[in-house]
Coordinates of C-alpha atoms and ligand atoms in Angstrom, one line a residue:
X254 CA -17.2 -30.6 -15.1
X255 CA -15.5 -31.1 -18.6
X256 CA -12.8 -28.7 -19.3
X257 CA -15.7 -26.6 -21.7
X258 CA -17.8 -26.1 -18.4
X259 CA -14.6 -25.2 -16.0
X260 CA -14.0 -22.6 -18.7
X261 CA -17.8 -21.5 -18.7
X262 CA -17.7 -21.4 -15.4
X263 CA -14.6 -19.3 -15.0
X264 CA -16.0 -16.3 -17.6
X265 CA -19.0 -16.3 -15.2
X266 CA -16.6 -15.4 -12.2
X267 CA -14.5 -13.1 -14.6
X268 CA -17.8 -10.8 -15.4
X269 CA -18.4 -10.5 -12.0
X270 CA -15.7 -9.0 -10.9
X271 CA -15.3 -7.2 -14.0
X272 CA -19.0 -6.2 -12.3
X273 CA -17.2 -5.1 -9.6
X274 CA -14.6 -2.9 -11.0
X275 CA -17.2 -1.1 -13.0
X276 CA -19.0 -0.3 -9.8
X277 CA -15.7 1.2 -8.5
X278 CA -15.6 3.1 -11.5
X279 CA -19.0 4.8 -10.9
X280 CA -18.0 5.8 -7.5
X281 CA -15.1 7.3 -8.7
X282 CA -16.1 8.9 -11.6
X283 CA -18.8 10.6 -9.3
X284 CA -15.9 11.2 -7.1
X285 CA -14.1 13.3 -9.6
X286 CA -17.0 15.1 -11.2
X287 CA -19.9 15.7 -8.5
X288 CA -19.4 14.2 -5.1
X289 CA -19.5 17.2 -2.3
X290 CA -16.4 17.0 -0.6
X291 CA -17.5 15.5 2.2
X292 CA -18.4 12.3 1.0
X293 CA -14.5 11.8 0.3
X294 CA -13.7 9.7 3.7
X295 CA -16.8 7.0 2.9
X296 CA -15.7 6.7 -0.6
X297 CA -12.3 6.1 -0.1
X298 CA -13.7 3.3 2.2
X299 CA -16.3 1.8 -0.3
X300 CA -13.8 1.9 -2.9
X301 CA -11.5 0.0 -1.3
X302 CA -13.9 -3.0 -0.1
X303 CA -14.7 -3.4 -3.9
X304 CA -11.3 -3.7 -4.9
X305 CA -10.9 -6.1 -1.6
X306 CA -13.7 -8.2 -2.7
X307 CA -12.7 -8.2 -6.5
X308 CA -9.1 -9.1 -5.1
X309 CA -10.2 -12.2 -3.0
X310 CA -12.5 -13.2 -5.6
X311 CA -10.2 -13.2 -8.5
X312 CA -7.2 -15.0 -6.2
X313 CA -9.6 -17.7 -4.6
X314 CA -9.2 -21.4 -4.8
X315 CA -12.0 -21.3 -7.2
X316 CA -10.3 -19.7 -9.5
X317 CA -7.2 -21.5 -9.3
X318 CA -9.1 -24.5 -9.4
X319 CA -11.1 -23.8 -12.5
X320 CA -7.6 -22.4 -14.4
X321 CA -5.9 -25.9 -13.8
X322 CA -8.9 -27.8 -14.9
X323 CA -9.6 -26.0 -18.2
X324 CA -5.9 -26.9 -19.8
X325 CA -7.2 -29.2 -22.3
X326 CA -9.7 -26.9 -23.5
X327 CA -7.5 -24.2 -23.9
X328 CA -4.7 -26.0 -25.9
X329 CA -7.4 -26.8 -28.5
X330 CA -7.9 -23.2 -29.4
X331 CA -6.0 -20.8 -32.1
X332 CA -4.0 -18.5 -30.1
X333 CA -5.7 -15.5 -31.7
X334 CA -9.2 -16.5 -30.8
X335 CA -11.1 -14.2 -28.0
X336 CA -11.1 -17.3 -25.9
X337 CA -6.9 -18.2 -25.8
X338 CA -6.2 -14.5 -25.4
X339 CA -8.8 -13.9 -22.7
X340 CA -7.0 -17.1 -20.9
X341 CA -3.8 -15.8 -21.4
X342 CA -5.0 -12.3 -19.8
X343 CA -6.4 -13.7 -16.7
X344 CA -3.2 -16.1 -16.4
X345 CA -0.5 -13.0 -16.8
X346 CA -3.3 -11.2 -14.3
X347 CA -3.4 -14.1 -11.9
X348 CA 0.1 -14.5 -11.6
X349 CA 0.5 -10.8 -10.7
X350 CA -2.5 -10.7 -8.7
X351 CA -1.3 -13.8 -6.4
X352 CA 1.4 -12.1 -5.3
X353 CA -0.4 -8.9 -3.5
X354 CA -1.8 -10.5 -0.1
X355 CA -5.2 -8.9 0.2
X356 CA -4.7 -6.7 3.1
X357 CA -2.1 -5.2 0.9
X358 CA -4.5 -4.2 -1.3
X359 CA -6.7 -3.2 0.7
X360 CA -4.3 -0.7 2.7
X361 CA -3.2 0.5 -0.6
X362 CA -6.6 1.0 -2.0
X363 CA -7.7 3.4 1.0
X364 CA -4.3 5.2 1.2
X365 CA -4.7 6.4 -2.3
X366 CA -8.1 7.6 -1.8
X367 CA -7.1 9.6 1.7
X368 CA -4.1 10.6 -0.1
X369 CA -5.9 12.1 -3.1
X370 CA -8.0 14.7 -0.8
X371 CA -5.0 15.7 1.2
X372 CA -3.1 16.6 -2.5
X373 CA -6.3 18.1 -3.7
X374 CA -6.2 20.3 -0.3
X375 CA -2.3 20.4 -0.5
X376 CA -2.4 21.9 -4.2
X377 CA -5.0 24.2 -3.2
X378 CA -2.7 25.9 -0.6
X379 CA 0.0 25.4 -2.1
X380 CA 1.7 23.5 1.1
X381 CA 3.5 20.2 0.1
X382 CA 4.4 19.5 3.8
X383 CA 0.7 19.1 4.3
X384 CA 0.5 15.8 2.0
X385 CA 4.3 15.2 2.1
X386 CA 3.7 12.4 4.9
X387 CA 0.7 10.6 2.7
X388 CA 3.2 11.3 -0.1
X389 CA 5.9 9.0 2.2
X390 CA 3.5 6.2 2.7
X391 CA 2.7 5.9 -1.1
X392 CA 6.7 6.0 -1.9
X393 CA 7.1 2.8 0.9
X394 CA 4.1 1.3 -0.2
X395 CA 5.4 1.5 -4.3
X396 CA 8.8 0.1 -2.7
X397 CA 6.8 -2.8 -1.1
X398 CA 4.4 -3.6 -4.0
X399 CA 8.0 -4.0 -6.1
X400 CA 9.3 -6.5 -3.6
X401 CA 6.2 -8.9 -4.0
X402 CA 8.1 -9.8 -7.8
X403 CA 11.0 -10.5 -9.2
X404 CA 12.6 -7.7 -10.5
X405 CA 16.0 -6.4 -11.9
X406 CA 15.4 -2.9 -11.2
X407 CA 12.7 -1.5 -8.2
X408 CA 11.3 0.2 -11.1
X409 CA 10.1 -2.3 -13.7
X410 CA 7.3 -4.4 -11.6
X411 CA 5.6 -0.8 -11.8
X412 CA 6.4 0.1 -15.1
X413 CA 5.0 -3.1 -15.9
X414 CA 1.6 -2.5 -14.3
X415 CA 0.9 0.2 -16.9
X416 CA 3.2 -0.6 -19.9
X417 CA 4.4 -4.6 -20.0
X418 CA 7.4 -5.0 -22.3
X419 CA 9.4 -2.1 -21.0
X420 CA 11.9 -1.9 -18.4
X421 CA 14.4 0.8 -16.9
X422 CA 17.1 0.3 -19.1
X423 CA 14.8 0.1 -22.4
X424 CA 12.9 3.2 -21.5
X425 CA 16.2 5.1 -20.6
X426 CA 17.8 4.1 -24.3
X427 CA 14.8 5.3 -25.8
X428 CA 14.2 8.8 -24.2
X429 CA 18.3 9.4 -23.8
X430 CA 17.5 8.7 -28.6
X431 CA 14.5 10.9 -28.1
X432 CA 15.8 13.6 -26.0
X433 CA 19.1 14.4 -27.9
X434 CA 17.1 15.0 -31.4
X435 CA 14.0 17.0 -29.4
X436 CA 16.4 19.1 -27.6
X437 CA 18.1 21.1 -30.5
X438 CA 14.8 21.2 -32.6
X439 CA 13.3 23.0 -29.6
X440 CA 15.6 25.7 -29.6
X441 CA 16.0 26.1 -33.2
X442 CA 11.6 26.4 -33.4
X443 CA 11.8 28.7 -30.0
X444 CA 14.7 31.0 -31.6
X445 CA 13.2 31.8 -34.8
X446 CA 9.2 31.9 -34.3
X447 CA 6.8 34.3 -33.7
X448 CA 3.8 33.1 -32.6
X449 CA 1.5 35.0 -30.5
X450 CA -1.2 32.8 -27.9
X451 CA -2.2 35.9 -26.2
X452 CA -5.4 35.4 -28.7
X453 CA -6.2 32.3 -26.4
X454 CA -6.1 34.4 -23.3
X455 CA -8.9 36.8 -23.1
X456 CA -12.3 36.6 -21.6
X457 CA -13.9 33.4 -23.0
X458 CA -17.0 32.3 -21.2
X459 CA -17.5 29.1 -19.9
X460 CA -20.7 28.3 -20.7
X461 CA -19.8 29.3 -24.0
X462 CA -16.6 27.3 -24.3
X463 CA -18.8 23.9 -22.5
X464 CA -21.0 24.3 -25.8
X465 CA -18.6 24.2 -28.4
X466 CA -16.2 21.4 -26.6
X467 CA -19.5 19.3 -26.9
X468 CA -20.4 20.4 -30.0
X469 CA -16.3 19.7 -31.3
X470 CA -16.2 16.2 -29.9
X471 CA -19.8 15.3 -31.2
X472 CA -18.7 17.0 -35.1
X473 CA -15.9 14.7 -34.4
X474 CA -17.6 11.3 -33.8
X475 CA -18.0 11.0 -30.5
X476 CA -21.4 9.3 -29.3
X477 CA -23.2 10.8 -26.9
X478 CA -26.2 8.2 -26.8
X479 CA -23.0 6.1 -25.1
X480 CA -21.1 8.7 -23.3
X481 CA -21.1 12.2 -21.8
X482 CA -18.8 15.2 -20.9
X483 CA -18.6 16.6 -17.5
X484 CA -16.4 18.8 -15.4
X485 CA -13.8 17.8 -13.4
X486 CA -10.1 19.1 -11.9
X487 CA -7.6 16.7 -13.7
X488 CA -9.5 15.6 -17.2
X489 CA -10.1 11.9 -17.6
X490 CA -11.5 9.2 -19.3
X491 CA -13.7 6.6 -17.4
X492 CA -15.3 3.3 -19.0
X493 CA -18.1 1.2 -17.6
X494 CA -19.3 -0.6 -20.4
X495 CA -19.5 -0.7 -24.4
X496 CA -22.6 1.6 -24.1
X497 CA -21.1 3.8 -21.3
X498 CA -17.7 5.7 -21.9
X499 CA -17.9 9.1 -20.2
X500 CA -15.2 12.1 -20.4
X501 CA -14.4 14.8 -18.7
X502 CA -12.5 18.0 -19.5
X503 CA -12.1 21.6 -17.3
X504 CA -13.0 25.2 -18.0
X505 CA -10.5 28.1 -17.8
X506 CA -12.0 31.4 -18.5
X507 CA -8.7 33.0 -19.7
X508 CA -7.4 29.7 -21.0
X509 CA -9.4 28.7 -24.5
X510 CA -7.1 26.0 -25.6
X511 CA -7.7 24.2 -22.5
X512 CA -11.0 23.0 -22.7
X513 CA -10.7 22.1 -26.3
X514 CA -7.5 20.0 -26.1
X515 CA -8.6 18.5 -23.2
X516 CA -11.7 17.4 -24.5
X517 CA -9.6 16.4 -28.0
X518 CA -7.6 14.2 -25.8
X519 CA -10.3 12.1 -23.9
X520 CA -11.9 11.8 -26.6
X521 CA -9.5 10.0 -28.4
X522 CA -9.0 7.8 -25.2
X523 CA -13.0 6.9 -25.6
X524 CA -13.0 6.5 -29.2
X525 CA -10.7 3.5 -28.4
X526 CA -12.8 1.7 -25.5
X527 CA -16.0 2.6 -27.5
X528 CA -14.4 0.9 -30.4
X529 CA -13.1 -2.4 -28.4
X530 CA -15.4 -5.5 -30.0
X531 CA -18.7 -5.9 -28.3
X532 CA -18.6 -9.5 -27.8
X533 CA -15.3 -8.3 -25.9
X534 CA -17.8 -6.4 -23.2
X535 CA -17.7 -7.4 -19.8
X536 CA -14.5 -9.9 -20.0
X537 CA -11.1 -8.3 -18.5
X538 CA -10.4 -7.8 -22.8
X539 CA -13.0 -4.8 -22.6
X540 CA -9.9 -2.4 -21.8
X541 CA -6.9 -1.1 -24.1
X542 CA -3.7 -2.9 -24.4
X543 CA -1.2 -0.6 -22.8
X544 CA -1.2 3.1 -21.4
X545 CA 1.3 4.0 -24.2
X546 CA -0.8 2.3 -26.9
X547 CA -4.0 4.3 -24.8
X548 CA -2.1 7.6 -24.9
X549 CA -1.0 7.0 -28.3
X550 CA -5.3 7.4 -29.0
X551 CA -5.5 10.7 -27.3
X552 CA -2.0 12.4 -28.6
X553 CA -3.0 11.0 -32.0
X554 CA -6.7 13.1 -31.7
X555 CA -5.4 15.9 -29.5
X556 CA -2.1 16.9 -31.7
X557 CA -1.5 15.3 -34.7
X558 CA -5.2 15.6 -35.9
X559 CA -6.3 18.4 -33.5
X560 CA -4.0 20.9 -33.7
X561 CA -3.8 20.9 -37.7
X562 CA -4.0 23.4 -40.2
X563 CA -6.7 21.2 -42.1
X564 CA -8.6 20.5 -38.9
X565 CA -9.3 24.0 -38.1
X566 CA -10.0 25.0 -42.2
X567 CA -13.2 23.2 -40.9
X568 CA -13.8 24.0 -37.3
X569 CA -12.5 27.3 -37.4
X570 CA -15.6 29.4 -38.1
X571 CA -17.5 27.3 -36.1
X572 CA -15.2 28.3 -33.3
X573 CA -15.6 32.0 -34.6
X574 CA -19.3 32.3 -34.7
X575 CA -18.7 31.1 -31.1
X576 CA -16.9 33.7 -29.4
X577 CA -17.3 36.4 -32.7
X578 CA -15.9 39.4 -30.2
X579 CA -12.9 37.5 -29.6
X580 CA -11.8 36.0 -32.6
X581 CA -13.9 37.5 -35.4
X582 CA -10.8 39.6 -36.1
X583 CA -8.3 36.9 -35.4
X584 CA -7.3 35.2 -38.8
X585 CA -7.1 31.0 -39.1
X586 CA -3.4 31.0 -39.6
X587 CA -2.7 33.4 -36.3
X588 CA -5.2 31.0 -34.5
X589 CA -2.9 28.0 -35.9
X590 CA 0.0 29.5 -34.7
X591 CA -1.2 30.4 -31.4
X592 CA -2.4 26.7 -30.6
X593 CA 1.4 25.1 -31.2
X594 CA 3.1 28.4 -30.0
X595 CA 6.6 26.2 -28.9
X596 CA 7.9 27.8 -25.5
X597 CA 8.9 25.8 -22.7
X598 CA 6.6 25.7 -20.1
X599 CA 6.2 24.7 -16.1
X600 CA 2.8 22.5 -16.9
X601 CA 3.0 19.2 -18.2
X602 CA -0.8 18.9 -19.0
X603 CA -0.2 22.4 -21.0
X604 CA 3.0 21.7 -22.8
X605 CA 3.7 22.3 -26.1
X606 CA 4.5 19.4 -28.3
X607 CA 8.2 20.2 -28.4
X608 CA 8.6 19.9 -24.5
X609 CA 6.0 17.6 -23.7
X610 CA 8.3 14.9 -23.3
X611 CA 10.9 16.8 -21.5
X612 CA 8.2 17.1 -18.5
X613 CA 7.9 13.1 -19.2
X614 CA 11.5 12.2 -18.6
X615 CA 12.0 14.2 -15.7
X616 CA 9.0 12.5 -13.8
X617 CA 10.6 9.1 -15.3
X618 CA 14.2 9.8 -13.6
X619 CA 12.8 11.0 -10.7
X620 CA 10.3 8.1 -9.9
X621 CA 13.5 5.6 -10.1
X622 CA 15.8 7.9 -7.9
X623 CA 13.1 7.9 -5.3
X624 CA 12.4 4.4 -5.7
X625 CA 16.2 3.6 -5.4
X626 CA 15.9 5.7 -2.1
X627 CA 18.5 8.2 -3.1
X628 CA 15.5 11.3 -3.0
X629 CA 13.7 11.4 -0.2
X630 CA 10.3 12.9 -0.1
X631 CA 10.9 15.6 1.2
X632 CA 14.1 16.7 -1.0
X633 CA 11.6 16.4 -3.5
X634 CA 10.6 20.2 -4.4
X635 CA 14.3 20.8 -4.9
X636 CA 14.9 17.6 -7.3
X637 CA 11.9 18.7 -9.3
X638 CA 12.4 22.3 -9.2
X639 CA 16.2 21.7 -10.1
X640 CA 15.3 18.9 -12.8
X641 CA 13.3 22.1 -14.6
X642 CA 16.1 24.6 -14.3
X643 CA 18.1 22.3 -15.8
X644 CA 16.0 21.1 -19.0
X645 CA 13.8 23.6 -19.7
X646 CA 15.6 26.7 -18.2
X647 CA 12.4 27.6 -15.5
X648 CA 11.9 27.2 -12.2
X649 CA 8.7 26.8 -10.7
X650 CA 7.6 29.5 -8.5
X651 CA 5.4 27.4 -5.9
X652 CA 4.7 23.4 -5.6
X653 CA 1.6 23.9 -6.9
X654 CA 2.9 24.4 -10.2
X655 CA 6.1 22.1 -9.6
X656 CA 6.0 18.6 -8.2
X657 CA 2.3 18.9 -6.8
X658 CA 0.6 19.5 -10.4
X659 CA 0.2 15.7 -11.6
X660 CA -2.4 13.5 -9.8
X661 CA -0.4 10.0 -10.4
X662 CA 1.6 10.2 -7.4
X663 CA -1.1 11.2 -5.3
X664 CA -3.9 9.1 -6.2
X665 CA -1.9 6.4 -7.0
X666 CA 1.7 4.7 -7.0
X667 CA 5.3 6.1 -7.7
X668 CA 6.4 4.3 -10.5
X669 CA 5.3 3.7 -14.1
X670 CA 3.2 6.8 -13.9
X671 CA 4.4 8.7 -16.6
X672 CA 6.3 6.9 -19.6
X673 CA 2.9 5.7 -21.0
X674 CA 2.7 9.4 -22.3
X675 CA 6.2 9.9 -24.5
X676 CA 5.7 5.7 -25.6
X677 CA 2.2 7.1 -26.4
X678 CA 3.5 10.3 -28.5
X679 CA 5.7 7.8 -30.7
X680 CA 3.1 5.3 -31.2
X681 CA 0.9 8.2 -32.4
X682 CA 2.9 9.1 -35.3
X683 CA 3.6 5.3 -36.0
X684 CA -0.4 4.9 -36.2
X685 CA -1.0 7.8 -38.2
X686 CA 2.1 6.9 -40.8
X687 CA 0.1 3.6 -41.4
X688 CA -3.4 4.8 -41.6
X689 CA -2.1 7.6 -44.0
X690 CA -0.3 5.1 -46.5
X691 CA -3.4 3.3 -46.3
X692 CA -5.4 6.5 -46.9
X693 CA -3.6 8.8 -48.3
X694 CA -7.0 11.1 -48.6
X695 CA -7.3 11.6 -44.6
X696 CA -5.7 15.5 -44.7
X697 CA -8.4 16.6 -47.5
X698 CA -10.9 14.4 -45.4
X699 CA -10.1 16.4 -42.3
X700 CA -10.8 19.7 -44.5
X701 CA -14.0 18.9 -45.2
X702 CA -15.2 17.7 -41.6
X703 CA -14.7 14.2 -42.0
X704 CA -13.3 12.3 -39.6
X705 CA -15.0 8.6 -39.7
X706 CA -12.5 7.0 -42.2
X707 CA -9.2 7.5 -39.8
X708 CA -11.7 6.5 -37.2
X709 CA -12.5 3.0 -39.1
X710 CA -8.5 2.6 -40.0
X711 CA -8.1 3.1 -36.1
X712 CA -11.3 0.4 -35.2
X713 CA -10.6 -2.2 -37.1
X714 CA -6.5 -2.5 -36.8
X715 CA -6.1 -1.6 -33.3
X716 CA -9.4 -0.7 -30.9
X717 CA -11.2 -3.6 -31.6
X718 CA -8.7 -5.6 -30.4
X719 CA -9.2 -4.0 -26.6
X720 CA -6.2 -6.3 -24.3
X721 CA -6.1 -9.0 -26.3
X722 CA -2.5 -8.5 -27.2
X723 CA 0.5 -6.6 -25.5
X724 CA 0.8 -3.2 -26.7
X725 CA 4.0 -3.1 -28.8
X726 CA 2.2 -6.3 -30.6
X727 CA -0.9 -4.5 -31.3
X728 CA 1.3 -1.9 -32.4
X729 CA 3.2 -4.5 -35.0
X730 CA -0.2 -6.0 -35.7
X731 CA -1.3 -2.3 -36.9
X732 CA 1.8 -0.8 -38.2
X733 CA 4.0 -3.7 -39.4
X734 CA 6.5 -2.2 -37.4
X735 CA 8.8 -2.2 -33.7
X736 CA 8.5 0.6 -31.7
X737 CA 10.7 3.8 -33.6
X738 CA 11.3 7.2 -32.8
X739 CA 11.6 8.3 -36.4
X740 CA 8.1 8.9 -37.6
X741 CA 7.6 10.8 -34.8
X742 CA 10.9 12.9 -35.1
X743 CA 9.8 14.0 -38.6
X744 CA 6.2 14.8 -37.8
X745 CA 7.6 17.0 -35.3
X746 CA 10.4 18.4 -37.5
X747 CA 7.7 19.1 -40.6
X748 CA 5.3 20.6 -38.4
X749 CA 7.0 22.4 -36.9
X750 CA 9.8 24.0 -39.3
X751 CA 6.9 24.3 -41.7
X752 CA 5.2 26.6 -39.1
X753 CA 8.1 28.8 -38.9
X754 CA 8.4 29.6 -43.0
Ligands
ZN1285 ZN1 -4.3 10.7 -21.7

């Protein structure tokens, strides 16, 4: 075979097992939206011989045959092309992937399924002894996958599943900057304003709320010849191909805001995948660069468009004519104002933007000292519930609403779970600076209901890219700029001190 074939060859193996992962993502996404609950044992099961067989597949002699013999090939090409970045993916992925015997894997893959409905059960009854033993297993097992790679802290192999470029120490500078400017700006906004949400918490019917998220996302840009929008506990985003990227948000009857930010968020996490290149689909590119560059889609859609004065000028009586007993007497600016009330809350997923990260960085500390093996698992209620005395002056009154609310422990490893989100909130602002100097018009664009041009600015400097570069590249690449805290400190700070005038 000439080095062209070995490397034709190889993208044949790739799309299958990108095959494969896709299938897994069907089952799960049925798992999360309409599977009866019985069906959990078999799926755990069936996902976990697709991830064996993707494993095997990717890590067999083949493979490392075929990525030895295609070296001459690979030098000829610019080191932007689809081709050299794809190569240096599936190298970087290789590597990693090597290093996990398959039966580790495999055990892995089927904890974290069995592990899932026990927390789901757990939640429900609010008993954490009930899944604290799973809970055990998935703190030894995140120790374990850590000491298949060289590390300096326990920590950074996982942080470097999700966000590569980051370790302990850098994340810990960065959210020690963050923390001491968000923490005084919180309780200056949480002293002096007045907003009221309780407009948000009457009787809004679901059916009723299901139509206008759909409605929202689809005035929005969101495509439903190649997606949908289903129910589900914990809202998420699921890709399966360039024509097929499906959300998912939940219904609260006394909870408005939830549905619709929900559905803000994921959708900003599928306008991303549906923008990655279409030549990219199929090939281990067809995904984003980073979870903080991912989150950085659905906090940019969610908050910094989303929960704008010039967003709702349009939506507003839309949302009105919707639920006209609630709100016809409720005026746009009180509606503003209830949707970034700033209080400190005990729910991460309902946080205000001023807190939001608070919730991050006490997950973050947490994760190390339990990876360290100074908190055991079941100390860890008290950490959690201490950790939010502490910072935000609550403590939770049940696990349910303290350490048991998130699904990333539970359904999958402790460790890299959460920074994604705060790298994702400062990357937002970074994105939207840019765009904005670009197109200065966006605000008044957003007034009238037009959303397609930050969408474009968003395609064709960052989504269509997918993974072809690491995420704080894509984010020079789009910005011209390192990761900084600033443009984020000052959208919060004008937001939010404009609110209270
Ligand atoms: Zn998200």
């Amino acid at each position: 075979m000439t080095p062209q074939q070995s490397y034709k060859r190889l993208t044949e193996i790739l799309a299958e097992i990108q095959d494969l992962k896709r299938a897994g993502n069907v089952l799960a996404w049925d798992q999360f939206t309409h599977m009866p609950p019985q069906g959990s044992a078999m799926r755990g099961r069936q996902l976990a011989t697709l991830g064996k067989i993707a494993h095997d597949m990717f890590t067999s002699k083949e493979v490392e045959d075929l990525l030895g013999a295609v070296q001459a090939f690979e030098k000829s090409l610019d080191h932007t092309s689809d081709d050299a970045c794809l190569l240096a993916n599936v190298r970087r992925d290789y590597e990693k992937a090597t290093k996990l015997p398959s039966h580790f894997v495999s055990t892995l893959m089927t904890h974290q399924s069995q592990c899932y409905d026990v927390w789901v059960q757990a939640r429900a009854e609010n008993s954490f002894t009930k899944v604290a033993p799973y809970l055990a297993k998935t703190l030894e097992l995140s120790q374990q996958y850590a000491q298949y790679f060289k590390y300096n802290h326990i920590a950074d192999p996982l942080i470097a599943t999700s966000d590569e470029g980051f370790t302990t120490q850098t994340l810990r500078g960065l959210f020690g900057d963050l923390k001491k400017q968000l923490v005084p700006l919180l309780q200056e906004v949480v002293a002096k304003q007045k907003a009221d949400d309780s407009l948000l918490k009457q009787s809004f019917p679901l059916a009723a709320q299901e139509q206008f998220s759909k409605d929202l996302v689809a005035a929005v840009g969101y495509d439903f010849t190649r997606g949908r929008l289903d129910t589900t506990h914990h809202p998420f985003m699921i890709s399966f191909a360039h024509g097929d990227v499906r959300i998912t948000t939940r219904y609260q009857e006394h909870n408005l805001s939830e549905s619709i930010f929900s559905a803000l968020h994921e959708m900003g996490h599928a306008f991303y995948e549906m923008g990655i290149a279409k030549e990219l689909d199929g090939t281990l590119l067809f995904d984003g660069a980073s979870s903080g560059v991912h989150e950085s889609q659905s906090r940019l859609w969610e908050n910094i468009v989303g929960r704008s004065m010039n967003f709702w000028t349009f939506f507003y009586p839309k949302l009105v004519a919707a639920f006209p007993t609630q709100l016809s007497g409720v005026s746009l600016s009180s509606f503003h104002s209830a949707i970034n009330k700033v209080a400190p809350s005990l729910i991460r997923t309902d946080a205000c933007e001023l807190s939001y990260n608070l919730h991050v960085m006490i997950r973050f500390e947490l994760e190390i000292q339990m990876l360290e093996g100074y908190l055991d698992i079941k100390d860890l209620p008290e950490a959690w519930n201490a950790a939010y005395e502490k910072d935000l002056g609550m403590r939770p009154p049940s696990d349910a609403m303290g350490c048991m609310q998130d699904v990333h422990w539970y359904g999958g490893l402790i460790g890299g779970q959460f920074q994604g989100y705060t790298l994702g909130n400062i990357m937002a602002a970074q994105f939207y600076e840019a765009a904005l100097k670009d197109l200065p018009h966006l605000p008044d664009d957003f007034k009238q209901g037009q959303f397609k041009n930050l969408k474009q600015w968003l395609g064709s400097h960052l989504h269509r890219h997918g993974r072809k570069f690491l995420g704080l590249d894509v984010l020079k690449k789009a910005t011209g700029h390192t990761l900084d805290i600033h443009p984020y400190l000052n959208y919060l700070t004008g937001k939010f001190l404009y609110i209270l005038e």
